[in-house]
Amino acid sequence: MQHPSSPPLPLRSLLFQLSNAELIIQPADSCPVQQTPLCHTLLVFTGGSGVLHIGGQIAPLSADKCYLLSPGTSYSADNPEMTLYYYLISFTAIHAAELPERYAGELLPGRRELIVHPFTRVIRLAEELAMKENSGDDVQHYKQQLKFQELLLLLFEHNYPSGQLPSPAESVERTVEYMQKHYMESITVKQLAELAGISLCSILRSSKSLPAQNRSII
């Protein structure tokens, strides 16, 4: 999902700290409750289907979807038919300036839905973050923070815009859009790889994690 916004601060000027991570199980046909988080928030959906309402926009929900929301962005999930399973991960961004301050702006302007291939890595890290340690051990807490940094790195690598080349997420989106527009034509996997700007082996690996309806085209 795209939306216009102002340029972000460069990632090198920001620090991130995990606040909380938990698994949310929302029964089917629950009454949608609007949430307005005060921190940056990741929503990692692992099961079920429905519709996500974000700041007046609507996005379809299914497994293997991930959304990044800025502080103050209202959202609610509507799942009339299936139980919804997702990880809710909240964190704080700090602008590491001469006088450090909390940063509430967008981290990836123009992008709320994040794409990662394979998505199983996102789920694995989210599961580990949600497994809270009750020991109060500082070292265990530090390990959780490192796992969170690993998750953010994975998401940024696949979605952060580059001044020279499109991100992997942008390449996959562009390829799928091309297939949808030219599905009546004869298209080779080699052509798709050239369009995405990646190797033939890479696009074959990426296609395994695409939704079934898009994967069948390849």
XYZ file of C-alpha atoms in Angstrom:
218
model
C 0.000 0.000 0.000
C 1.467 3.357 -1.044
C 0.729 6.838 0.276
C 2.499 10.192 -0.160
C 4.624 11.635 2.642
C 7.739 13.670 3.440
C 11.311 12.302 3.129
C 12.506 10.233 6.106
C 15.547 10.738 8.276
C 18.408 8.527 7.063
C 18.572 5.186 8.852
C 22.148 5.864 9.932
C 20.856 8.671 12.168
C 18.290 6.476 13.981
C 18.446 4.010 16.850
C 15.710 1.456 17.551
C 14.587 -0.199 20.782
C 12.027 -2.978 21.111
C 9.188 -2.109 23.492
C 6.927 -5.160 23.297
C 6.118 -8.190 21.153
C 3.065 -10.417 21.524
C 0.930 -12.857 19.584
C -2.631 -11.632 18.995
C -5.414 -14.151 18.327
C -8.552 -12.394 17.109
C -11.592 -14.715 16.847
C -13.664 -14.657 13.694
C -16.508 -12.132 13.539
C -15.074 -10.111 16.425
C -16.090 -6.494 16.742
C -13.223 -4.477 15.180
C -11.515 -2.250 17.731
C -9.604 0.756 16.469
C -6.094 1.063 17.883
C -3.865 4.134 17.794
C -0.365 3.123 18.952
C 2.004 5.689 20.404
C 5.089 3.822 19.144
C 6.181 2.543 15.777
C 4.359 -0.735 15.206
C 4.881 -3.868 13.130
C 1.916 -6.127 12.361
C 3.053 -9.567 11.183
C 0.111 -11.707 10.036
C 0.592 -15.474 10.097
C -2.918 -16.877 9.660
C -6.519 -16.059 8.812
C -7.973 -13.472 6.462
C -9.904 -10.231 6.558
C -9.476 -6.526 5.933
C -7.089 -4.070 7.571
C -8.221 -0.469 7.984
C -5.262 1.928 8.236
C -5.783 5.659 8.501
C -8.792 5.690 6.191
C -7.307 3.173 3.735
C -8.187 -0.493 3.305
C -5.890 -3.440 2.625
C -6.757 -7.154 2.246
C -5.441 -9.384 5.011
C -4.009 -12.872 4.720
C -1.106 -14.921 6.048
C 2.417 -13.678 5.278
C 1.500 -9.992 5.345
C 3.497 -7.372 7.238
C 2.660 -3.729 7.894
C 4.758 -0.932 9.410
C 2.822 1.878 11.117
C 4.098 5.185 12.454
C 3.077 6.524 15.878
C -0.442 7.944 15.853
C -1.601 5.863 12.871
C -4.993 4.329 13.656
C -5.796 0.801 12.511
C -8.317 -1.980 12.994
C -8.667 -5.515 11.639
C -11.986 -6.876 10.430
C -12.125 -10.676 10.087
C -15.757 -11.855 9.747
C -14.979 -15.400 8.555
C -11.657 -16.645 9.937
C -9.698 -16.314 13.169
C -6.809 -13.894 12.684
C -3.320 -14.604 14.010
C -0.687 -11.895 14.048
C 2.299 -10.595 15.980
C 2.081 -7.070 17.338
C 5.575 -5.613 17.734
C 6.019 -2.101 19.092
C 9.286 -0.203 19.217
C 10.774 3.246 19.700
C 12.894 5.125 17.165
C 15.407 7.660 18.466
C 17.083 10.360 16.408
C 20.731 10.147 17.455
C 21.460 13.855 17.088
C 23.525 16.047 19.402
C 20.457 16.111 21.606
C 18.829 12.674 21.091
C 15.071 12.748 20.760
C 12.258 10.368 19.957
C 11.449 10.169 16.251
C 7.777 9.729 15.347
C 8.058 10.117 11.571
C 7.731 7.455 8.908
C 10.648 5.073 8.471
C 9.698 4.073 4.923
C 7.636 6.922 3.437
C 5.195 5.751 0.794
C 5.229 2.189 2.080
C 3.171 0.566 4.807
C 2.982 -2.993 3.520
C 6.411 -4.619 3.610
C 7.463 -7.498 1.382
C 10.111 -10.079 2.310
C 11.113 -13.290 0.563
C 11.117 -15.791 2.166
C 8.573 -14.567 4.715
C 9.325 -17.525 7.009
C 12.348 -15.590 8.318
C 10.078 -12.768 9.465
C 7.749 -15.224 11.229
C 10.640 -17.018 12.939
C 12.061 -13.786 14.350
C 8.618 -12.544 15.419
C 8.006 -15.831 17.255
C 11.326 -15.527 19.077
C 10.600 -11.940 20.077
C 7.188 -12.906 21.460
C 8.751 -15.602 23.683
C 9.249 -13.326 26.682
C 11.893 -14.136 29.254
C 10.772 -13.718 32.868
C 14.215 -14.054 34.415
C 14.937 -10.326 34.397
C 18.402 -11.182 33.098
C 19.990 -8.179 31.387
C 21.845 -10.447 28.976
C 18.588 -12.124 27.872
C 17.017 -8.706 27.385
C 19.985 -7.658 25.284
C 19.645 -10.817 23.174
C 16.009 -9.929 22.474
C 17.067 -6.477 21.358
C 19.614 -8.025 18.976
C 16.944 -10.322 17.513
C 14.758 -7.285 16.975
C 17.602 -5.499 15.176
C 17.955 -8.575 12.960
C 14.254 -8.370 12.092
C 14.482 -4.661 11.258
C 17.565 -5.260 9.118
C 15.712 -7.952 7.170
C 12.747 -5.644 6.572
C 14.895 -2.663 5.597
C 17.069 -4.688 3.243
C 13.997 -5.766 1.287
C 12.061 -2.502 1.379
C 14.365 0.491 1.904
C 14.507 2.627 -1.269
C 17.816 2.925 -3.089
C 18.920 5.849 -5.199
C 20.299 3.462 -7.823
C 18.424 0.166 -7.839
C 14.876 -0.813 -6.790
C 14.562 -2.789 -3.576
C 13.785 -6.530 -3.831
C 10.213 -5.754 -2.807
C 9.870 -3.162 -5.564
C 11.355 -5.572 -8.107
C 8.901 -8.324 -7.188
C 5.945 -5.913 -7.216
C 6.926 -4.603 -10.646
C 7.294 -8.140 -12.018
C 3.913 -9.287 -10.681
C 2.254 -6.153 -12.080
C 3.777 -6.866 -15.497
C 2.521 -10.469 -15.428
C -0.979 -9.352 -14.506
C -1.071 -6.883 -17.399
C 0.406 -9.284 -19.988
C -1.000 -12.624 -18.840
C -2.383 -13.324 -22.328
C 1.093 -13.096 -23.841
C 3.921 -15.623 -23.877
C 6.328 -14.625 -21.078
C 9.508 -16.490 -20.167
C 11.076 -16.619 -16.722
C 14.217 -15.119 -18.264
C 12.208 -12.055 -19.333
C 10.842 -11.662 -15.811
C 14.342 -11.882 -14.339
C 15.564 -9.151 -16.698
C 12.572 -6.974 -15.805
C 13.245 -7.378 -12.082
C 16.969 -6.819 -12.530
C 17.893 -10.039 -10.737
C 19.334 -13.397 -11.729
C 17.252 -16.268 -13.088
C 18.016 -18.362 -9.976
C 16.906 -15.526 -7.672
C 13.524 -15.086 -9.326
C 12.894 -18.852 -9.190
C 13.654 -18.826 -5.457
C 11.491 -15.747 -4.870
C 8.558 -17.212 -6.792
C 8.277 -20.037 -4.241
C 7.191 -17.537 -1.566
C 4.707 -15.637 -3.740
C 0.952 -16.109 -3.196
C -0.393 -19.125 -5.078
C -2.316 -17.049 -7.625
C 0.858 -15.157 -8.621
C 3.173 -18.158 -8.380
C 1.009 -20.094 -10.840
C 1.706 -17.448 -13.488
C 5.440 -18.154 -13.280
